[in-house]
Short mmCIF file of C-alpha atoms in Angstrom, two decimals:
data_model
loop_
_atom_site.label_atom_id
_atom_site.label_comp_id
_atom_site.label_asym_id
_atom_site.label_seq_id
_atom_site.Cartn_x
_atom_site.Cartn_y
_atom_site.Cartn_z
CA MET K 1 28.92 1.61 1.22
CA THR K 2 30.24 4.33 3.48
CA GLN K 3 28.59 4.78 6.83
CA ASP K 4 26.19 7.76 7.15
CA ALA K 5 25.48 7.81 3.39
CA ARG K 6 21.97 9.13 2.90
CA PHE K 7 19.61 7.63 0.36
CA ALA K 8 15.94 7.93 -0.53
CA ALA K 9 13.10 5.65 -1.63
CA ILE K 10 9.98 7.10 -3.24
CA ASP K 11 6.73 5.21 -3.81
CA LEU K 12 4.20 6.84 -6.15
CA GLY K 13 1.09 4.96 -5.07
CA SER K 14 -2.41 5.32 -6.44
CA ASN K 15 -3.67 6.93 -3.24
CA SER K 16 -0.58 8.37 -1.53
CA PHE K 17 2.96 9.33 -2.52
CA HIS K 18 5.61 8.32 0.03
CA LEU K 19 9.23 9.36 0.53
CA ILE K 20 11.65 7.80 3.00
CA ILE K 21 15.09 9.26 3.62
CA ALA K 22 17.48 6.97 5.49
CA THR K 23 21.11 6.48 6.37
CA VAL K 24 23.21 3.34 6.65
CA LYS K 25 24.10 2.16 10.14
CA ARG K 26 27.38 0.53 11.13
CA ASP K 27 25.79 -2.94 11.02
CA GLY K 28 24.66 -2.42 7.40
CA HIS K 29 21.01 -1.84 8.25
CA TYR K 30 19.28 1.49 7.76
CA ARG K 31 18.02 4.19 10.08
CA ILE K 32 15.09 6.33 9.01
CA LEU K 33 15.84 10.06 9.03
CA GLY K 34 12.48 11.19 7.70
CA ARG K 35 9.16 9.89 6.40
CA TYR K 36 6.97 12.04 4.17
CA ARG K 37 3.53 11.19 2.84
CA GLN K 38 0.95 13.10 0.86
CA LYS K 39 -2.52 12.01 -0.20
CA VAL K 40 -2.44 12.61 -3.96
CA ARG K 41 -5.42 10.38 -4.85
CA LEU K 42 -4.02 9.78 -8.32
CA ALA K 43 -6.47 6.95 -9.09
CA ASP K 44 -9.30 9.31 -8.19
CA GLY K 45 -8.56 11.07 -11.48
CA PHE K 46 -9.41 8.12 -13.75
CA ASP K 47 -12.15 8.73 -16.32
CA GLU K 48 -14.03 6.10 -18.34
CA HIS K 49 -11.13 5.90 -20.79
CA LEU K 50 -8.58 5.31 -17.99
CA SER K 51 -7.09 8.74 -18.57
CA VAL K 52 -6.02 10.56 -15.38
CA ASN K 53 -7.42 14.10 -15.26
CA ASP K 54 -5.41 17.30 -14.93
CA ALA K 55 -6.49 17.92 -11.33
CA ALA K 56 -5.00 14.61 -10.13
CA ILE K 57 -1.83 15.14 -12.19
CA THR K 58 -1.43 18.62 -10.68
CA ARG K 59 -1.71 17.16 -7.17
CA GLY K 60 1.06 14.73 -8.08
CA ILE K 61 3.28 17.47 -9.53
CA ASP K 62 2.84 19.66 -6.46
CA CYS K 63 3.77 16.77 -4.17
CA LEU K 64 6.85 15.83 -6.19
CA ARG K 65 8.11 19.40 -6.25
CA GLY K 66 8.02 19.29 -2.46
CA PHE K 67 9.86 15.96 -2.46
CA ALA K 68 12.48 17.42 -4.83
CA ASN K 69 13.41 20.04 -2.22
CA LEU K 70 14.02 17.28 0.31
CA LEU K 71 16.32 15.39 -2.07
CA LYS K 72 18.68 18.26 -2.95
CA ASN K 73 21.68 16.98 -0.98
CA ILE K 74 21.30 13.29 -1.85
CA PRO K 75 23.29 11.96 -4.86
CA THR K 76 21.15 10.78 -7.77
CA GLU K 77 22.57 7.26 -7.57
CA ARG K 78 21.18 6.98 -4.03
CA ILE K 79 17.62 7.89 -5.02
CA ARG K 80 15.10 5.43 -6.42
CA CYS K 81 11.52 6.24 -7.32
CA VAL K 82 8.93 3.67 -8.39
CA ALA K 83 5.34 4.10 -9.57
CA THR K 84 2.62 1.49 -9.27
CA ALA K 85 -0.89 0.65 -10.52
CA THR K 86 -2.21 4.01 -11.73
CA LEU K 87 0.85 4.70 -13.85
CA ARG K 88 0.71 1.10 -15.11
CA LYS K 89 -2.92 1.44 -16.18
CA ALA K 90 -3.36 5.07 -17.27
CA SER K 91 -3.90 5.64 -20.98
CA ASN K 92 -2.04 8.96 -20.64
CA ASN K 93 0.80 7.54 -18.56
CA ASP K 94 3.56 8.74 -20.92
CA VAL K 95 2.56 12.40 -20.56
CA MET K 96 1.99 12.05 -16.83
CA LEU K 97 5.31 10.30 -16.27
CA GLU K 98 7.23 13.00 -18.10
CA GLN K 99 5.57 15.73 -16.02
CA PHE K 100 6.31 13.83 -12.81
CA LYS K 101 9.97 13.31 -13.77
CA GLN K 102 10.39 17.04 -14.42
CA ALA K 103 8.79 17.92 -11.07
CA LEU K 104 10.90 15.42 -9.10
CA GLY K 105 14.12 15.95 -11.03
CA HIS K 106 14.85 12.21 -11.06
CA ASP K 107 13.97 9.13 -13.06
CA ILE K 108 10.78 7.24 -12.22
CA GLU K 109 10.45 3.50 -12.81
CA VAL K 110 6.97 2.11 -13.45
CA ILE K 111 7.10 -1.37 -11.92
CA SER K 112 4.93 -4.40 -12.65
CA GLY K 113 2.39 -5.74 -10.19
CA GLU K 114 4.68 -8.70 -9.55
CA ALA K 115 7.67 -6.46 -8.82
CA GLU K 116 5.49 -4.37 -6.54
CA ALA K 117 4.38 -7.49 -4.65
CA ARG K 118 7.99 -8.63 -4.15
CA LEU K 119 9.03 -5.25 -2.76
CA ILE K 120 5.99 -5.19 -0.46
CA TYR K 121 6.88 -8.64 0.88
CA GLN K 122 10.50 -7.59 1.37
CA GLY K 123 9.44 -4.57 3.40
CA ALA K 124 6.84 -6.44 5.44
CA THR K 125 9.16 -9.31 6.40
CA GLN K 126 12.43 -7.45 7.00
CA HIS K 127 12.37 -8.54 10.68
CA LEU K 128 12.38 -12.24 9.60
CA LEU K 129 15.90 -12.27 8.15
CA HIS K 130 16.94 -15.32 10.20
CA SER K 131 13.54 -17.02 10.26
CA ASN K 132 11.86 -19.68 8.13
CA LYS K 133 8.38 -18.67 9.29
CA SER K 134 5.64 -18.93 6.67
CA VAL K 135 3.96 -15.56 6.17
CA LEU K 136 1.03 -14.26 4.13
CA VAL K 137 1.29 -10.54 3.28
CA LEU K 138 -1.65 -8.44 2.07
CA ASP K 139 -1.45 -4.93 0.62
CA ILE K 140 -4.59 -3.05 -0.46
CA GLY K 141 -3.36 -0.16 -2.55
CA GLY K 142 -5.30 2.58 -4.27
CA ALA K 143 -5.75 0.71 -7.56
CA SER K 144 -4.29 -2.77 -6.99
CA THR K 145 -4.15 -5.39 -4.26
CA GLU K 146 -1.16 -7.65 -3.72
CA ILE K 147 -1.23 -11.06 -2.03
CA ILE K 148 2.11 -12.73 -1.29
CA VAL K 149 3.05 -15.85 0.61
CA GLY K 150 6.60 -16.88 1.47
CA ARG K 151 9.02 -18.18 4.06
CA GLY K 152 11.08 -15.73 6.04
CA VAL K 153 12.15 -12.96 3.67
CA HIS K 154 11.70 -15.08 0.53
CA PRO K 155 8.40 -14.77 -1.39
CA GLU K 156 7.20 -18.05 -2.91
CA HIS K 157 3.90 -17.16 -4.61
CA LEU K 158 2.35 -13.80 -5.36
CA VAL K 159 -0.43 -12.13 -7.29
CA SER K 160 -1.42 -8.53 -8.06
CA LEU K 161 -5.17 -8.00 -8.51
CA ASP K 162 -6.89 -5.17 -10.35
CA MET K 163 -8.75 -3.64 -7.38
CA GLY K 164 -7.91 -1.03 -4.77
CA CYS K 165 -9.42 1.17 -2.11
CA VAL K 166 -9.71 4.22 -4.40
CA THR K 167 -11.09 2.42 -7.45
CA TRP K 168 -13.52 0.35 -5.34
CA GLN K 169 -14.68 3.44 -3.45
CA ASN K 170 -15.36 5.28 -6.71
CA GLN K 171 -17.06 2.31 -8.32
CA TYR K 172 -19.33 1.19 -5.47
CA PHE K 173 -19.73 4.35 -3.36
CA PRO K 174 -19.66 7.17 -5.95
CA GLU K 175 -21.96 9.43 -3.93
CA GLN K 176 -20.15 8.58 -0.67
CA VAL K 177 -23.31 6.87 0.63
CA ILE K 178 -22.58 3.66 2.59
CA SER K 179 -25.36 1.08 2.19
CA GLU K 180 -25.48 -2.64 2.91
CA ALA K 181 -26.29 -3.39 -0.73
CA ALA K 182 -23.33 -1.39 -2.05
CA CYS K 183 -20.99 -3.02 0.48
CA GLU K 184 -22.10 -6.52 -0.46
CA ASN K 185 -21.69 -5.71 -4.16
CA ALA K 186 -18.15 -4.49 -3.47
CA ILE K 187 -17.32 -7.60 -1.41
CA VAL K 188 -18.73 -9.98 -4.04
CA ALA K 189 -16.78 -8.25 -6.83
CA ALA K 190 -13.55 -8.47 -4.81
CA SER K 191 -14.27 -12.11 -3.93
CA ASP K 192 -14.68 -12.93 -7.62
CA LEU K 193 -11.17 -11.64 -8.32
CA ILE K 194 -9.65 -13.47 -5.33
CA ALA K 195 -11.42 -16.81 -5.76
CA PRO K 196 -9.32 -18.19 -8.67
CA HIS K 197 -6.19 -17.80 -6.51
CA ALA K 198 -7.61 -18.81 -3.12
CA THR K 199 -6.75 -22.53 -3.15
CA ARG K 200 -3.08 -21.92 -3.97
CA PHE K 201 -2.69 -19.48 -1.08
CA LYS K 202 -4.65 -21.58 1.42
CA GLN K 203 -2.48 -24.60 0.63
CA ALA K 204 0.68 -22.66 1.50
CA GLY K 205 0.15 -23.24 5.23
CA TRP K 206 1.17 -19.78 6.44
CA GLN K 207 1.52 -19.18 10.19
CA HIS K 208 1.15 -15.41 10.24
CA VAL K 209 -0.77 -12.78 8.23
CA SER K 210 0.52 -9.21 7.86
CA GLY K 211 -1.36 -6.25 6.41
CA ALA K 212 0.90 -3.65 4.80
CA SER K 213 -1.17 -0.67 3.65
CA GLY K 214 -3.26 2.29 4.78
CA THR K 215 -6.44 0.24 5.22
CA PHE K 216 -4.73 -1.93 7.82
CA ARG K 217 -3.16 1.09 9.52
CA ALA K 218 -6.53 2.83 9.77
CA LEU K 219 -8.10 -0.27 11.35
CA TYR K 220 -5.12 -0.82 13.64
CA ASP K 221 -5.16 2.77 14.88
CA MET K 222 -8.91 2.60 15.45
CA ASN K 223 -8.53 -0.68 17.36
CA GLU K 224 -5.70 0.69 19.51
CA ARG K 225 -8.02 3.44 20.74
CA GLY K 226 -10.81 0.95 21.44
CA GLN K 227 -11.07 -2.55 22.86
CA GLN K 228 -7.99 -3.86 21.03
CA LEU K 229 -9.84 -6.83 19.54
CA PRO K 230 -8.29 -9.22 17.00
CA MET K 231 -8.54 -8.03 13.39
CA CYS K 232 -10.69 -10.98 12.35
CA LYS K 233 -13.73 -11.58 10.11
CA ASP K 234 -16.35 -10.95 12.82
CA TRP K 235 -14.69 -7.71 13.94
CA LEU K 236 -14.34 -6.46 10.36
CA ARG K 237 -17.98 -7.28 9.61
CA ASP K 238 -18.98 -5.41 12.78
CA ILE K 239 -17.03 -2.33 11.65
CA LEU K 240 -18.75 -2.53 8.26
CA SER K 241 -22.17 -2.75 9.93
CA LYS K 242 -21.37 0.34 11.98
CA ALA K 243 -20.26 2.17 8.83
CA CYS K 244 -23.54 1.24 7.12
CA ALA K 245 -25.48 2.49 10.15
CA ILE K 246 -23.66 5.83 9.84
CA GLY K 247 -24.59 5.81 6.17
CA HIS K 248 -22.17 8.36 4.73
CA VAL K 249 -18.41 8.78 4.40
CA SER K 250 -18.60 12.18 6.12
CA GLY K 251 -19.60 10.45 9.37
CA LEU K 252 -16.75 7.92 9.57
CA GLY K 253 -14.92 10.05 12.11
CA LYS K 254 -17.39 8.61 14.63
CA LEU K 255 -15.62 5.28 14.21
CA GLY K 256 -12.23 6.86 14.86
CA ILE K 257 -11.15 6.83 11.21
CA ARG K 258 -8.64 9.58 10.47
CA ARG K 259 -9.95 12.36 8.24
CA ASP K 260 -7.33 11.70 5.54
CA ARG K 261 -8.41 8.05 5.33
CA GLN K 262 -12.19 8.42 5.41
CA ALA K 263 -12.68 8.99 1.66
CA VAL K 264 -11.41 5.50 0.73
CA PHE K 265 -11.94 3.54 3.95
CA VAL K 266 -15.07 1.56 3.03
CA GLY K 267 -13.69 0.55 -0.37
CA GLY K 268 -10.58 -0.86 1.33
CA LEU K 269 -12.60 -2.51 4.10
CA CYS K 270 -14.81 -4.37 1.59
CA ILE K 271 -11.71 -5.70 -0.19
CA LEU K 272 -10.21 -6.78 3.13
CA ILE K 273 -13.38 -8.63 4.15
CA ALA K 274 -13.31 -10.46 0.82
CA LEU K 275 -9.66 -11.42 1.39
CA VAL K 276 -10.32 -12.67 4.92
CA GLU K 277 -13.36 -14.69 3.89
CA GLN K 278 -11.93 -16.14 0.67
CA LEU K 279 -8.60 -17.12 2.23
CA ASN K 280 -10.03 -18.28 5.60
CA ILE K 281 -7.84 -15.84 7.50
CA GLN K 282 -8.35 -15.96 11.26
CA ARG K 283 -6.42 -12.85 12.23
CA VAL K 284 -4.42 -10.07 10.57
CA GLU K 285 -1.53 -8.18 12.20
CA ILE K 286 -0.10 -4.86 11.08
CA ALA K 287 3.09 -5.23 9.01
CA GLU K 288 6.34 -3.57 10.07
CA GLY K 289 7.03 -2.26 6.58
CA ALA K 290 5.65 -2.01 3.06
CA LEU K 291 6.79 -1.17 -0.48
CA ARG K 292 9.02 1.80 0.39
CA GLU K 293 10.87 -0.18 3.08
CA GLY K 294 11.27 -3.01 0.57
CA LEU K 295 12.70 -0.51 -1.88
CA LEU K 296 15.22 0.67 0.71
CA ILE K 297 16.32 -2.90 1.38
CA ASP K 298 16.59 -3.58 -2.35
CA MET K 299 18.76 -0.50 -2.78
CA LEU K 300 21.02 -1.57 0.06
CA THR K 301 21.49 -5.11 -1.18
CA HIS K 302 21.61 -4.60 -4.95
CA SER K 303 21.73 -1.04 -6.22
CA MET K 304 23.96 0.94 -3.93
CA PRO K 305 27.67 1.52 -4.56
CA GLN K 306 29.89 -0.38 -2.19
#
């Protein structure tokens, strides 16, 4: 591939849409030229028939029209766009996908949960290219949660679970009230989905745990402004207790949670607590990349013209 060639990776998540524009460096790695993110809350539009409503679709179209303007000078063959859980699950996904393609002006690939997990792992472990370190990667998306264990940059076992920060928030905190009972119900439900897979992951003997989604970033940012304590079970339970004491999503700013993350924070936190407790995780670190970085790496190594 020629040096300075620009390319773009787009991740249509269930909570946020992401776009990364990058260029190839002389050593074959990439340099980020721009990162763009918009909270679309696509999974927020699900009804009881798993149809996404017009309001959520319109938010997606508006976002993608903005992305299209940023892609004007990048050749089509250097652009890849993938969609995840909401477009996998939606009963009206064909209509939605066609509208999104027209808005973006490029093809959109709806990937499986397994493919999503592999890309997430690739992005989260890109710094381990010459390492054989065993790593567990967690990603709590808007409508699915991925758990992946591997060595270095090679995933060995993965699973995609049907739960996410948006869907859990809507299911267990529909009025935005944060109560201990609702939190425990959300944690138990998440634990029930994780439990059948727990033994396999615990037996993998990982040495490091990375969190690669907005829930982890929100907690990391909050911790950086505070006492900088380990992201462990006791600390997470303490944050949940403080959220319950506040009692409503509108008050989460008191914990240092960014406004754009508050609406789905408790749903994601309950899933994370279930993961930590079911998998006996002692400490979680923030990952250096996620799905969109994995997509960039995949484009560089497999899809891009040489």
